[in-house]
Amino acid sequence: MESPASASLDWHVHKFGGTSLASPDRIRHVADLLDAREPPLAVVVSAMSGVTDRLLALAKQAHTDADGLSGRLQSLCDDQETVATDLLSADAAAPVVDTLRQDVDDLADVLRATRLMGTAPDTTRDLVAGYGELWSARVLGGVLEDRGLSVAVCDAREVLVVTHQELGPVVDWAATREQFAEWRADHAEADVIVATGFIAATPNGVPTTLGRNGSDHSAAIFAALLEAEALTIWTDTDGVMSADPRYVPDARRLDALSYEEAMELAYFGAGVIHPRTLTPAVEHEIPLTIRSTFAPDRPGTRIHLNGDGESVVKGFSTIDDVALLNLEGSGMIGVPGIARRLFDALEAEGVSVILISQGSSEHSICFAVPQAHAAVAREAAEQAFYAELDRGQIRTVEVIPNCSILAVVGDRMAGTPGVAATFFGALGEASVNVRAIAQGSSERNISAVVDGDDAHQALRAAHAGFYLSNRTLSIGVVGAGNVGSALLDQIHAEADRLREEQDIDLRVRGIATSSRMLRAEQRLDLDTWRDDLADGAATDLDAFVDHVQTEYHPHTVIVDCTASAAVARHYQTWLDRGIHVVTPNKKANTDTWDTYQALQAASRGPGPRYLYETTVGAGLPVLQTLNSLTETGDQVHRIEGILSGTLSYLFNAFDGDRPFSAILRQAKTEGFTEPDPRDDLSGMDVARKVVILGREMGVPLSLDEVAVDGLVPESLRGGSVETFLERLPEHDAAMTKLLRDARAENKVLRFVGNVTRDGDASVRLRRYPVDHAFARINHTDNIVRFQTDRYDQNPLIVQGPGAGPQVTAAGVFADLLRLMS
């Protein structure tokens, strides 16, 4: 570090809280942060984490538990000695430990006197509570001095003079400046000041404290006294957040705030900073930065004259445990002085009014007070308007308990149309009832009173309304087999691009299999989901869906990548809850006709959508094409097609050079068939697709009405897969004869599904001329032929790969993106 002579003349003030100084290692870290900065520096410190609570407990228990008092005091002393000897050289530690022991002796005398008096007055508690800051300051000062810095430790009780008034501690600036000037003159050689936070003195020299967030306030006062260039408050958070991250997982750090924005957020409960802290900074235009001691490389939040100007709305905050009172009656209309009488009565009883709302009709005045003051406020209002209540001019003083106030804050809200619409629209979408509204003429704040039970839901919904893209999709994937895994990999590969280029935010927040499920509040890590799922909780499908659907995500979708009828039975319930359903699972659409119609009805209109393009043709736009035809008035007469990628492959490869059984065994080895190839050869999968096509045409077709002529010999329908494969060569001659007979007619064999508008449906092996479209397919191609009024002599054909997890997953992915279109 440079010598003091060459250091900057501009003071920088840093404040460190109790968590930043919680252990010797944390104190070393703080010293490292300061050592990397050029003096002159002023450092304001809190007590080490937990020390103030221990001191106050001693004061409280002094007159009730005298026997254990000395032991607890000695334990506290021992802990502080350990910190000092751990951090300081022997020469530096000796005076610090001596002073600590003297402090403990003094504390023992004070606690003894407290026990004799039988009570601990405020002055005693303030005196006792302040020792923690003194100990922190001396230790940190010693650490910095050991590093060669010129340090002076300032006991703020010798400098800061405050009086306690109704609105809190008020600094006597004249006396404070005079005493600080004297202290500086006595320590002129020091260019690093380590000062105690939290504590001060009254004009009579009696020790006192600055109350809640007192150390932050102390830091701002010292910054003003030093006319500092900047003030940094180091804490355990990355800065000021757009909302409380405990309740809003998507809360983000705000880069910058204006003083006014920070004041508003602080008033409405943003815990990072207190309004009193800001007052000296505002008056002296000192920029203030909130940063994390645990992540010092991050920039934090800067608070100064102007915010960053990028966001219309900066943050959201709540005040809980509020009661709403409503004074109402026709006798109030046009009568001067009603508000004055009401608020004079409340002031006389010491009731703080948090929010006021009155309509232009003057028929009622609504106001919010702390829940604890509700009864007193009601009684004060009833006494003030006793005569009007008796005459019926005022009907009642109504009290609505257990409310919360939600505030949305931002400088740029002023003059920006649509902010209120977005705010209240988000609350309405989340089914949150608003009981009262208030907005000042500055338009910097809109406040709404909601039921306390709805407060967190309202906070999340309002935050999402402004900070989440309306194209944000909360995704739960059920089934992580071949298709599900491929889908997750595809989403992972494209998510960043979609978010940046199209403002589509795909958030996979849950993955479930039949046995395990994995959930995340924001989004799962799609790099590690396979390993993470192995350690997931036991699957509870209802709990899984409850997690995926939130009131603050604009859209929720469950993607069913299973072939489970049990999962498919949940679709109706999910759609009724407003959840989109996307699936390649054919079970729901081939259930009863009533079930099919109910699912279609549930997904009509502007609500949730039910998309199942991949149930027929994998990634091919088969159903999309069919729907386009019918929706534009075309009459579909017949649909036929090769609808199984597996069977397409088998009959493309079956050329007579190798027996059919050998080709089937190879296809199974290469993963082109189901684990039991009979599931493909039976034709039932194709039959399900035929049913879906028929129903999409408007034909109330059921699975048992499809004539299925499968390829599994009757003698091999039972038994194991191994037995089936071993015995299948017995039937090769019959298959070869079918092939030769077709070739004799210059035709090919194709396994085809067929459905007509009259409801005739079949699945069987057919022969087609070699110049037919069905003869000109490759590998695992599906091909579907639509014969319609418009496409009669030259039917419309859709053709392409119709099997494999990648193409099926791509089709499901396309359905997901279709939700956002």
GROMACS .gro file of C-alpha atoms in nm, residues 191-400:
model
  210
  191ASP     CA    1  -0.530   0.815   0.786
  192VAL     CA    2  -0.737   0.509   0.877
  193ILE     CA    3  -1.017   0.559   1.127
  194VAL     CA    4  -1.190   0.254   1.274
  195ALA     CA    5  -1.508   0.376   1.441
  196THR     CA    6  -1.775   0.205   1.641
  197GLY     CA    7  -2.116   0.183   1.483
  198PHE     CA    8  -2.452   0.177   1.662
  199ILE     CA    9  -2.345   0.373   1.972
  200ALA     CA   10  -2.349   0.745   2.049
  201ALA     CA   11  -2.407   0.975   2.346
  202THR     CA   12  -2.677   1.215   2.457
  203PRO     CA   13  -2.602   1.587   2.505
  204ASN     CA   14  -2.540   1.501   2.872
  205GLY     CA   15  -2.278   1.243   2.776
  206VAL     CA   16  -2.495   0.941   2.862
  207PRO     CA   17  -2.425   0.639   2.637
  208THR     CA   18  -2.708   0.561   2.396
  209THR     CA   19  -2.764   0.378   2.070
  210LEU     CA   20  -2.897   0.467   1.727
  211GLY     CA   21  -3.148   0.183   1.728
  212ARG     CA   22  -3.234  -0.046   1.439
  213ASN     CA   23  -2.970  -0.042   1.160
  214GLY     CA   24  -2.775   0.190   1.386
  215SER     CA   25  -2.434   0.101   1.245
  216ASP     CA   26  -2.545   0.189   0.892
  217HIS     CA   27  -2.669   0.522   1.027
  218SER     CA   28  -2.335   0.574   1.206
  219ALA     CA   29  -2.150   0.514   0.879
  220ALA     CA   30  -2.361   0.773   0.698
  221ILE     CA   31  -2.299   1.026   0.978
  222PHE     CA   32  -1.921   0.973   0.964
  223ALA     CA   33  -1.936   1.002   0.584
  224ALA     CA   34  -2.107   1.340   0.624
  225LEU     CA   35  -1.857   1.455   0.889
  226LEU     CA   36  -1.565   1.364   0.663
  227GLU     CA   37  -1.735   1.503   0.349
  228ALA     CA   38  -1.656   1.163   0.206
  229GLU     CA   39  -1.625   1.083  -0.160
  230ALA     CA   40  -1.824   0.762  -0.118
  231LEU     CA   41  -1.984   0.533   0.138
  232THR     CA   42  -1.986   0.153   0.098
  233ILE     CA   43  -2.199  -0.066   0.323
  234TRP     CA   44  -2.069  -0.421   0.321
  235THR     CA   45  -2.327  -0.680   0.413
  236ASP     CA   46  -2.423  -1.042   0.342
  237THR     CA   47  -2.627  -0.969   0.027
  238ASP     CA   48  -2.520  -0.868  -0.322
  239GLY     CA   49  -2.702  -0.537  -0.300
  240VAL     CA   50  -3.059  -0.416  -0.305
  241MET     CA   51  -3.283  -0.678  -0.464
  242SER     CA   52  -3.592  -0.613  -0.674
  243ALA     CA   53  -3.792  -0.807  -0.412
  244ASP     CA   54  -3.729  -1.025  -0.109
  245PRO     CA   55  -3.553  -1.333  -0.255
  246ARG     CA   56  -3.695  -1.551   0.023
  247TYR     CA   57  -4.036  -1.513  -0.138
  248VAL     CA   58  -3.949  -1.424  -0.498
  249PRO     CA   59  -3.701  -1.671  -0.647
  250ASP     CA   60  -3.655  -1.451  -0.954
  251ALA     CA   61  -3.559  -1.142  -0.756
  252ARG     CA   62  -3.255  -0.976  -0.909
  253ARG     CA   63  -2.992  -0.734  -0.791
  254LEU     CA   64  -3.056  -0.374  -0.887
  255ASP     CA   65  -2.754  -0.201  -1.039
  256ALA     CA   66  -2.854   0.148  -0.930
  257LEU     CA   67  -3.123   0.337  -0.743
  258SER     CA   68  -3.195   0.702  -0.689
  259TYR     CA   69  -3.209   0.824  -0.331
  260GLU     CA   70  -3.588   0.858  -0.366
  261GLU     CA   71  -3.632   0.504  -0.492
  262ALA     CA   72  -3.416   0.369  -0.210
  263MET     CA   73  -3.616   0.571   0.045
  264GLU     CA   74  -3.944   0.431  -0.084
  265LEU     CA   75  -3.821   0.072  -0.082
  266ALA     CA   76  -3.665   0.113   0.261
  267TYR     CA   77  -3.988   0.253   0.405
  268PHE     CA   78  -4.184  -0.041   0.270
  269GLY     CA   79  -3.967  -0.298   0.435
  270ALA     CA   80  -3.668  -0.360   0.205
  271GLY     CA   81  -3.436  -0.484   0.479
  272VAL     CA   82  -3.100  -0.400   0.325
  273ILE     CA   83  -3.109  -0.033   0.421
  274HIS     CA   84  -3.302   0.193   0.658
  275PRO     CA   85  -3.438   0.538   0.565
  276ARG     CA   86  -3.240   0.703   0.847
  277THR     CA   87  -2.919   0.576   0.690
  278LEU     CA   88  -2.996   0.759   0.369
  279THR     CA   89  -3.069   1.100   0.522
  280PRO     CA   90  -2.708   1.218   0.579
  281ALA     CA   91  -2.604   1.076   0.240
  282VAL     CA   92  -2.887   1.257   0.063
  283GLU     CA   93  -2.817   1.588   0.236
  284HIS     CA   94  -2.449   1.574   0.138
  285GLU     CA   95  -2.503   1.399  -0.199
  286ILE     CA   96  -2.269   1.115  -0.104
  287PRO     CA   97  -2.302   0.809  -0.330
  288LEU     CA   98  -2.377   0.497  -0.131
  289THR     CA   99  -2.306   0.141  -0.249
  290ILE     CA  100  -2.442  -0.181  -0.097
  291ARG     CA  101  -2.200  -0.470  -0.153
  292SER     CA  102  -2.144  -0.824  -0.029
  293THR     CA  103  -1.842  -0.904   0.185
  294PHE     CA  104  -1.880  -1.263   0.070
  295ALA     CA  105  -1.868  -1.170  -0.299
  296PRO     CA  106  -1.648  -0.859  -0.312
  297ASP     CA  107  -1.592  -0.884  -0.687
  298ARG     CA  108  -1.958  -0.813  -0.754
  299PRO     CA  109  -2.051  -0.449  -0.805
  300GLY     CA  110  -2.347  -0.429  -0.568
  301THR     CA  111  -2.612  -0.156  -0.587
  302ARG     CA  112  -2.519   0.212  -0.618
  303ILE     CA  113  -2.753   0.470  -0.465
  304HIS     CA  114  -2.709   0.832  -0.573
  305LEU     CA  115  -2.895   1.127  -0.721
  306ASN     CA  116  -3.025   0.929  -1.017
  307GLY     CA  117  -3.088   0.561  -1.077
  308ASP     CA  118  -2.984   0.380  -1.390
  309GLY     CA  119  -3.296   0.488  -1.579
  310GLU     CA  120  -3.327   0.150  -1.751
  311SER     CA  121  -3.625   0.002  -1.569
  312VAL     CA  122  -3.958   0.172  -1.526
  313VAL     CA  123  -4.018  -0.026  -1.208
  314LYS     CA  124  -3.725  -0.091  -0.977
  315GLY     CA  125  -3.852  -0.294  -0.688
  316PHE     CA  126  -4.133  -0.436  -0.479
  317SER     CA  127  -4.164  -0.444  -0.105
  318THR     CA  128  -4.422  -0.530   0.158
  319ILE     CA  129  -4.525  -0.427   0.506
  320ASP     CA  130  -4.691  -0.713   0.689
  321ASP     CA  131  -4.902  -0.730   1.006
  322VAL     CA  132  -5.121  -0.438   0.905
  323ALA     CA  133  -5.485  -0.363   0.987
  324LEU     CA  134  -5.706  -0.167   0.748
  325LEU     CA  135  -5.964   0.067   0.900
  326ASN     CA  136  -6.251   0.222   0.707
  327LEU     CA  137  -6.451   0.522   0.825
  328GLU     CA  138  -6.765   0.546   0.611
  329GLY     CA  139  -7.087   0.745   0.595
  330SER     CA  140  -7.285   0.992   0.391
  331GLY     CA  141  -7.246   1.254   0.664
  332MET     CA  142  -6.880   1.292   0.568
  333ILE     CA  143  -6.949   1.419   0.215
  334GLY     CA  144  -6.847   1.782   0.173
  335VAL     CA  145  -6.782   1.837   0.545
  336PRO     CA  146  -6.450   2.015   0.609
  337GLY     CA  147  -6.218   1.890   0.883
  338ILE     CA  148  -6.315   1.522   0.885
  339ALA     CA  149  -5.963   1.405   0.800
  340ARG     CA  150  -5.807   1.649   1.048
  341ARG     CA  151  -6.028   1.526   1.334
  342LEU     CA  152  -5.952   1.163   1.250
  343PHE     CA  153  -5.577   1.199   1.231
  344ASP     CA  154  -5.557   1.430   1.533
  345ALA     CA  155  -5.734   1.159   1.734
  346LEU     CA  156  -5.493   0.893   1.607
  347GLU     CA  157  -5.190   1.112   1.683
  348ALA     CA  158  -5.314   1.172   2.036
  349GLU     CA  159  -5.313   0.795   2.092
  350GLY     CA  160  -4.968   0.750   1.936
  351VAL     CA  161  -5.099   0.553   1.639
  352SER     CA  162  -4.881   0.564   1.327
  353VAL     CA  163  -5.077   0.573   1.001
  354ILE     CA  164  -4.896   0.382   0.725
  355LEU     CA  165  -5.128   0.443   0.430
  356ILE     CA  166  -5.428   0.662   0.351
  357SER     CA  167  -5.681   0.617   0.073
  358GLN     CA  168  -5.986   0.833   0.003
  359GLY     CA  169  -6.216   0.847  -0.297
  360SER     CA  170  -6.319   1.178  -0.451
  361SER     CA  171  -6.676   1.123  -0.328
  362GLU     CA  172  -6.549   1.175   0.031
  363HIS     CA  173  -6.791   0.899   0.135
  364SER     CA  174  -6.518   0.712   0.318
  365ILE     CA  175  -6.162   0.735   0.446
  366CYS     CA  176  -5.956   0.419   0.451
  367PHE     CA  177  -5.626   0.397   0.638
  368ALA     CA  178  -5.378   0.131   0.746
  369VAL     CA  179  -5.208   0.100   1.084
  370PRO     CA  180  -4.986  -0.162   1.246
  371GLN     CA  181  -5.194  -0.462   1.350
  372ALA     CA  182  -5.095  -0.411   1.714
  373HIS     CA  183  -5.254  -0.062   1.711
  374ALA     CA  184  -5.580  -0.161   1.541
  375ALA     CA  185  -5.797  -0.172   1.855
  376VAL     CA  186  -5.659   0.160   1.983
  377ALA     CA  187  -5.708   0.321   1.640
  378ARG     CA  188  -6.067   0.201   1.620
  379GLU     CA  189  -6.149   0.328   1.966
  380ALA     CA  190  -5.986   0.665   1.892
  381ALA     CA  191  -6.188   0.702   1.570
  382GLU     CA  192  -6.513   0.605   1.742
  383GLN     CA  193  -6.450   0.855   2.022
  384ALA     CA  194  -6.364   1.132   1.776
  385PHE     CA  195  -6.685   1.074   1.580
  386TYR     CA  196  -6.911   0.963   1.862
  387ALA     CA  197  -7.184   1.213   1.774
  388GLU     CA  198  -7.180   1.133   1.402
  389LEU     CA  199  -7.196   0.760   1.474
  390ASP     CA  200  -7.487   0.817   1.713
  391ARG     CA  201  -7.679   1.019   1.451
  392GLY     CA  202  -7.603   0.769   1.174
  393GLN     CA  203  -7.404   1.021   0.970
  394ILE     CA  204  -7.111   0.778   0.992
  395ARG     CA  205  -7.219   0.417   0.969
  396THR     CA  206  -6.928   0.234   1.120
  397VAL     CA  207  -6.556   0.214   1.181
  398GLU     CA  208  -6.469  -0.115   1.017
  399VAL     CA  209  -6.148  -0.302   1.097
  400ILE     CA  210  -6.003  -0.556   0.854
   0.00000   0.00000   0.00000
